[in-house]
Coordinates of C-alpha atoms in Angstrom, one line a residue:
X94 CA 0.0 0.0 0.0
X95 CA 1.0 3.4 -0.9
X96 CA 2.0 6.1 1.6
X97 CA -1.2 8.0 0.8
X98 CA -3.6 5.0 0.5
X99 CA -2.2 3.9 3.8
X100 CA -2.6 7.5 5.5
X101 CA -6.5 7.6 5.2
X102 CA -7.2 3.8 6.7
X103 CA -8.6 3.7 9.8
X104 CA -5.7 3.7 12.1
X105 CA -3.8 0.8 12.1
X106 CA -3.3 0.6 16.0
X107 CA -6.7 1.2 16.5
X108 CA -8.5 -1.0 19.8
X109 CA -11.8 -2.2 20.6
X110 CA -13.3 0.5 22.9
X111 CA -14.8 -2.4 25.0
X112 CA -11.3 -3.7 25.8
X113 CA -10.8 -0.1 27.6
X114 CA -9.2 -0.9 30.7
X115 CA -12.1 -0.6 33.5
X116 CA -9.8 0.0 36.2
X117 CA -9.9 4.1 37.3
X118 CA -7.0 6.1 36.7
X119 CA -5.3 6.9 40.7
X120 CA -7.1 10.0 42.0
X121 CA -5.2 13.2 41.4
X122 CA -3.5 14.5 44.8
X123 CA -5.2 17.7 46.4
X124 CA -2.5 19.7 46.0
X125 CA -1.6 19.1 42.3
X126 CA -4.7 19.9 41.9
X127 CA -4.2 23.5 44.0
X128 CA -0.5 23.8 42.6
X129 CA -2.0 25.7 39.5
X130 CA -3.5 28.5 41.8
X131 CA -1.3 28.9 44.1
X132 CA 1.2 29.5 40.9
X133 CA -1.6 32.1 40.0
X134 CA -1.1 33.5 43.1
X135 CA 2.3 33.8 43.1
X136 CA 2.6 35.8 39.8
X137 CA -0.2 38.4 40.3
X138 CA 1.5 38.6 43.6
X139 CA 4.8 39.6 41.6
X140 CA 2.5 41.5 39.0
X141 CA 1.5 43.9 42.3
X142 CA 4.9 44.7 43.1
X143 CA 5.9 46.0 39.5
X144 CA 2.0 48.0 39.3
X145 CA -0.8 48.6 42.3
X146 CA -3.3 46.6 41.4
X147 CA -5.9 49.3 42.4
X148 CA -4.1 51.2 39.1
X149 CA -4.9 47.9 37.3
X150 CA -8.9 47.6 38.1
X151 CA -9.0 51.6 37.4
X152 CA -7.0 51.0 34.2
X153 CA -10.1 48.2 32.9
X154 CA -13.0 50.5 34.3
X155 CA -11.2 53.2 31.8
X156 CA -10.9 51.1 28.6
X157 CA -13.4 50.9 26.0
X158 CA -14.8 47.4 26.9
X159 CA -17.2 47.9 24.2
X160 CA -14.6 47.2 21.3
X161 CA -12.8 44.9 23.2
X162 CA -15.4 42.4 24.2
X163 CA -16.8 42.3 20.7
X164 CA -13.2 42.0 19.4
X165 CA -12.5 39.0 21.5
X166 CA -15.8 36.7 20.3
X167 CA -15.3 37.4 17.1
X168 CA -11.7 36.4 17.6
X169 CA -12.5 33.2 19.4
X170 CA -15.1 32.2 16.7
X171 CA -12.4 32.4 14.4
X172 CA -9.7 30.3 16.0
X173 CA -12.5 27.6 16.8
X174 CA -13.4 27.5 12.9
X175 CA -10.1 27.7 11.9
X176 CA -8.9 24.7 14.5
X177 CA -11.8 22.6 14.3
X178 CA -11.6 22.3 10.5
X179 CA -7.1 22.0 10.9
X180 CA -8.4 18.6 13.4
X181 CA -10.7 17.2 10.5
X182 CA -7.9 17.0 8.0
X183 CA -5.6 15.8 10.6
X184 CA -7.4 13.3 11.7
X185 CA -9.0 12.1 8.6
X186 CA -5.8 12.2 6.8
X187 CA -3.7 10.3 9.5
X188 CA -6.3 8.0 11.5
X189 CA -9.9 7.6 10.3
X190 CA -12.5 9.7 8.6
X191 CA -13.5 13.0 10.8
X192 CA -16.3 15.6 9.9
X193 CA -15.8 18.8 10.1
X194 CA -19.4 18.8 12.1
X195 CA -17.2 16.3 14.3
X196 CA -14.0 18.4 14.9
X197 CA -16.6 21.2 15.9
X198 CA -17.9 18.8 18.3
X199 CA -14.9 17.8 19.3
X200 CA -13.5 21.3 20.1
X201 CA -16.1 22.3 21.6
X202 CA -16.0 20.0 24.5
X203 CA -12.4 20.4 24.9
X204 CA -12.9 24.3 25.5
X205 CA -14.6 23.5 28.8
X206 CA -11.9 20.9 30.3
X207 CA -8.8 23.4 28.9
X208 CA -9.4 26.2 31.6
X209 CA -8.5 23.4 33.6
X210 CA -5.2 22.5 32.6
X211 CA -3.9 22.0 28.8
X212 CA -3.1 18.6 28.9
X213 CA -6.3 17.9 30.3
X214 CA -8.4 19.0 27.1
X215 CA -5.5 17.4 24.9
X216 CA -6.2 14.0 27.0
X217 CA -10.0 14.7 26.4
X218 CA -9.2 14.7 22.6
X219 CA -7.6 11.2 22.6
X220 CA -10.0 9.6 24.5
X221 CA -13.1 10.8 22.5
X222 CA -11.1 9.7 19.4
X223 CA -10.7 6.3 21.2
X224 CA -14.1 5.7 21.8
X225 CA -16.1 7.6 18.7
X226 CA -13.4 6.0 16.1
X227 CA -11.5 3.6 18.0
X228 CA -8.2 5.2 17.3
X229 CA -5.7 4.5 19.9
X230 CA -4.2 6.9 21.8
X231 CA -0.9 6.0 20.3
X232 CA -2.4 7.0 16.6
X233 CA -4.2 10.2 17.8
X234 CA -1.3 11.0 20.0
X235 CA 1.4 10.9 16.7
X236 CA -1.2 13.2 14.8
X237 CA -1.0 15.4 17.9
X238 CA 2.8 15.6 17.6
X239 CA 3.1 16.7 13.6
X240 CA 0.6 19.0 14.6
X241 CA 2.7 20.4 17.3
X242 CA 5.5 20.6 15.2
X243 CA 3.2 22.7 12.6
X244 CA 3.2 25.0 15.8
X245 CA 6.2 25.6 16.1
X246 CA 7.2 26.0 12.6
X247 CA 3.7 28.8 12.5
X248 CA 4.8 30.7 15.9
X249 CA 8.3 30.7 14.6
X250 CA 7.5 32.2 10.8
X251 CA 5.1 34.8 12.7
X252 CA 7.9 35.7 15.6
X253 CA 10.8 35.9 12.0
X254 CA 8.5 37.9 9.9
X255 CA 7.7 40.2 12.9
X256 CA 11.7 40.5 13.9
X257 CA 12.5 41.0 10.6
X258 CA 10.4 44.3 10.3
X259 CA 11.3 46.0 13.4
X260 CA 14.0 48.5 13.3
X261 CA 17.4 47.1 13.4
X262 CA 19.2 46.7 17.3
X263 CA 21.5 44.2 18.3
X264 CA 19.5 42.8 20.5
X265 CA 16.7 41.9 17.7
X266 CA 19.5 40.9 15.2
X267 CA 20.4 38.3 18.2
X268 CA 16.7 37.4 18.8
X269 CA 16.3 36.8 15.0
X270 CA 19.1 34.2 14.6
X271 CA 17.9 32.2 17.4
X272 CA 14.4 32.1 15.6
X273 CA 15.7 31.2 12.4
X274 CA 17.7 28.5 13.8
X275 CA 15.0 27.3 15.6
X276 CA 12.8 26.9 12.6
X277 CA 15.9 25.4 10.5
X278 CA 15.9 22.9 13.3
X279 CA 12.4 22.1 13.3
X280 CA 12.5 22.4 9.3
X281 CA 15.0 19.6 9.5
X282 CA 13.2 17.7 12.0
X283 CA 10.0 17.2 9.7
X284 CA 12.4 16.9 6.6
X285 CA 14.2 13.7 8.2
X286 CA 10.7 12.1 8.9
X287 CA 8.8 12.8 5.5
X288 CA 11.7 12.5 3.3
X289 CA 11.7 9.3 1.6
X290 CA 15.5 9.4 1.7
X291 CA 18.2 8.6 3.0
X292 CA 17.0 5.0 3.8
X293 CA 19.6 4.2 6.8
X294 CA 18.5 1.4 8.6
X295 CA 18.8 3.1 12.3
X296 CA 17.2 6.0 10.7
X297 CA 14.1 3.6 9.1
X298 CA 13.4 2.4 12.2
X299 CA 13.1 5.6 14.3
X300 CA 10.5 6.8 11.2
X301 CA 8.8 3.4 12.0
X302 CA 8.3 3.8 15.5
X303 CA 4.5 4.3 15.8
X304 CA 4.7 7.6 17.6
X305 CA 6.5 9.1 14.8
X306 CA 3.7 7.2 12.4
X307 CA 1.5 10.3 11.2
X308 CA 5.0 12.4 10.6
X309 CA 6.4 9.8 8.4
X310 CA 3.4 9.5 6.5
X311 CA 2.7 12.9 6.1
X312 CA 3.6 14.9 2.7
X313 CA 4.3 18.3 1.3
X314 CA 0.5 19.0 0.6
X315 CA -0.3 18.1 4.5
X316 CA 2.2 20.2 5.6
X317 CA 1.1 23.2 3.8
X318 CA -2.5 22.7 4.4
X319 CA -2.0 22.5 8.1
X320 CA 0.6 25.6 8.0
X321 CA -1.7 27.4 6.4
X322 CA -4.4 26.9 8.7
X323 CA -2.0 27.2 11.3
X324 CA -0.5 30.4 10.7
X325 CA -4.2 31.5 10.4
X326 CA -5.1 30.4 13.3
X327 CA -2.3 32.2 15.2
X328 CA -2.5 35.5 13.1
X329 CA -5.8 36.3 15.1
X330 CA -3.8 36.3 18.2
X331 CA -1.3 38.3 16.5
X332 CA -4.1 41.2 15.6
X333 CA -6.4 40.8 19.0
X334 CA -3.3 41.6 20.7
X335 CA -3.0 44.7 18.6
X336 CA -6.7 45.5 18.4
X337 CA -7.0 44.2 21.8
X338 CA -4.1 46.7 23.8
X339 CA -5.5 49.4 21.6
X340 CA -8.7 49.2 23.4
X341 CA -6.7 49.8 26.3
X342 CA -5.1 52.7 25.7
X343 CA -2.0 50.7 24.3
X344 CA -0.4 51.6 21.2
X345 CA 1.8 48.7 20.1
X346 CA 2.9 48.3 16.7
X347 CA 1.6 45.3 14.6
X348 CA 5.0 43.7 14.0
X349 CA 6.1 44.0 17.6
X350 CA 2.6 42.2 18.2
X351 CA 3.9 39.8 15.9
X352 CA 7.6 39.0 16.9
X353 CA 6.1 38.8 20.6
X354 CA 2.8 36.5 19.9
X355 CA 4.9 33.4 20.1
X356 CA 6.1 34.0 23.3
X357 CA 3.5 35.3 25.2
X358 CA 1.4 32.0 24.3
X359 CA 4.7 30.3 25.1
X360 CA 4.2 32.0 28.8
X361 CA 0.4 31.7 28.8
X362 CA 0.9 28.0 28.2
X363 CA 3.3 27.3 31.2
X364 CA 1.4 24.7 33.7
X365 CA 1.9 27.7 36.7
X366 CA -1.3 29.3 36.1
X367 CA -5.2 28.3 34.8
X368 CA -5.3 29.6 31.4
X369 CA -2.4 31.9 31.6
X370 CA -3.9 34.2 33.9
X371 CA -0.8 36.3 35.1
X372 CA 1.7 34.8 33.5
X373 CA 0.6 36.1 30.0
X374 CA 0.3 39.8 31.7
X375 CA 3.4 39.1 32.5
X376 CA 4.8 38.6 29.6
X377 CA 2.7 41.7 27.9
X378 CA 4.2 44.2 30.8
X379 CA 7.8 42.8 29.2
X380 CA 7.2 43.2 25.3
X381 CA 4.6 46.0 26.0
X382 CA 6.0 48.1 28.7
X383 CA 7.7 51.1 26.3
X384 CA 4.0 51.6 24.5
X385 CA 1.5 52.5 27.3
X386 CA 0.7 52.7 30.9
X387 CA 1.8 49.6 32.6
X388 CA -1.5 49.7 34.4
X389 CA -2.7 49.4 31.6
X390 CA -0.8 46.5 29.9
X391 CA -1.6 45.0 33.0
X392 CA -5.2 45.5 33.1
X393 CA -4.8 44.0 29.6
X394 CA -2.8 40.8 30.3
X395 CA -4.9 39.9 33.3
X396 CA -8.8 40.5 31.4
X397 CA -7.2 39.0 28.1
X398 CA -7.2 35.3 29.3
X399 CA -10.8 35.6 31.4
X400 CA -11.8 37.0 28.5
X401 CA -11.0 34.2 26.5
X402 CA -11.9 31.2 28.6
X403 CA -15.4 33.1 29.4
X404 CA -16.0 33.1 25.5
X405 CA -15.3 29.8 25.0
X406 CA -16.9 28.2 28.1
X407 CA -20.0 29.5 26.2
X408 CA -19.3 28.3 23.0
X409 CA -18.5 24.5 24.7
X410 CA -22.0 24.0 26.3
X411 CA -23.7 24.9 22.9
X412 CA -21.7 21.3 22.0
X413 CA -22.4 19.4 24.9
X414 CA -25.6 18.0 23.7
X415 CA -23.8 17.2 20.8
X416 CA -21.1 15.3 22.5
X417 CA -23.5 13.1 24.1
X418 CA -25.3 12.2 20.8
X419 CA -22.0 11.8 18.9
X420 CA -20.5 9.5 21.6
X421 CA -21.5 6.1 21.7
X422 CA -22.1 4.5 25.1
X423 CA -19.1 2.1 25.7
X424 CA -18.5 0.1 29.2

């Protein structure tokens, strides 16, 4: 079988959702579970010694909420179209047919466990793949790592273009080579795994390994497709956090916006704080600080990610009726 036959067959590791394991997973300790917080905690703590928070909550009650509420559902409508339609290819392409009705579905429900923690919607993902198509976690997980390489090779072409267009310093010039050899590493990476060359035996079997499946089998097209859509996807974060600060009185130019997306998502992803909250602001105060009123950028980075995980809170429960009907019963 061809590599493209082979990459739209049902998943070739794929298990009987009935053989599922029915032993419960160990209870998660109290305080992981409060780790998360107290990280919150922590960084607004830190965030009150660099700006009064009083100056903060004055700063929100002064920006004009009515742009940047409307800004930010229109913003996370976009990124759940774009997303939801990059998860049907992916998973159609690499494990077993996928609507894009499904993906919607599917995204939708994981919007309500994410506020939670990250890996806890990703984990969500798997296991309603598991039991709607009876792809393995292994198979969804190796579509979930090309598509986190896409990421990086997206964040990284943003964070270059950005760099690239800001007036020359020696600190950008350093900041630009270490992007650009980040993405010639990452570049390289996904080279080695789609190429169909050069055939070394060591080499053949790392490509083989099952994890690495969905990169191996991926081509050219793929790629660009889910680039595209990508890039697309984190372009909207690019220009809400343009349009966004704007509404708060910050006036940051669009390609710092850009060369500074990548890592204030970086920030917003680290597992210290729910959603972000603080450590994005944070990051903002950083990139941000020489443009407005650090109150300000402040009030910004802290209403930014409530903002967000509010929006699509709502948006999940219109798909949770849907989940139920989609899902078949299993043991």
């Amino acid at each position: 079988m061809s590599r493209d036959a082979s990459a739209s067959a049902v998943d070739s590791d794929a298990v009987d959702p009935d053989t599922v394991d029915a032993a419960s997973p160990a209870p998660t300790p109290l305080w992981r579970k409060l780790l998360p917080w107290v990280g919150t905690v922590a960084v607004i703590y830190f965030l009150s010694t660099q700006v009064p928070l009083a100056d903060a909550w004055a700063a929100t009650s002064d920006a004009r909420l009515e742009l940047f509420l409307p800004e930010m559902a229109a913003a996370v409508i976009f990124w759940f179209l774009v997303e939801s339609r990059a998860f049907a290819y992916l998973f159609t392409r690499f494990n077993a047919e996928f609507s894009w009705a499904e993906a919607r579905s599917l995204r939708g429900m994981s919007y309500l466990l994410t506020p939670i923690n990250w890996n806890v919607g990703t984990a969500a993902i798997i296991l309603y793949l598991r039991r709607s198509k009876s792809i393995s976690a292994i198979g969804s997980g190796s579509s979930m790592l090309f598509y986190g390489m896409i990421d990086a090779v997206a964040l990284g072409s943003l964070a270059l273009v950005g760099v690239s267009l800001m007036p020359d310093s020696p600190e950008l010039a350093t900041l630009k080579h270490v992007v650009g050899a980040m993405m010639l590493c990452q570049i390289a990476s996904l080279t080695i795994f789609m190429a169909p060359f050069p055939k070394w035996t060591r080499l053949e079997r790392i490509r083989g390994v099952a994890l690495f499946r969905s990169v191996s089998m991926a081509t050219l097209r793929d790629f660009s497709i889910l680039s595209g859509l990508r890039i697309a996807y984190f372009s909207g974060f690019v220009l809400i956090f343009w349009l966004g600060s704007a509404s708060f009185g910050i006036e940051v130019p669009l390609v710092l916006a850009a060369a500074a997306t990548p890592a204030i998502l970086l920030f917003g992803s680290l597992p210290i704080s729910p959603a972000g909250i603080g450590t994005q602001a944070a990051a903002m105060l950083y990139f941000f600080a020489p443009y407005g009123d650090d109150a300000a950028i402040v009030a910004f980075g802290l209403s930014f990610p409530v903002a967000i995980t509010v929006a699509r809170c709502l948006l999940g429960l219109v798909y949770v009726g849907d989940i139920r009907i989609r899902l078949p019963a299993v043991p």
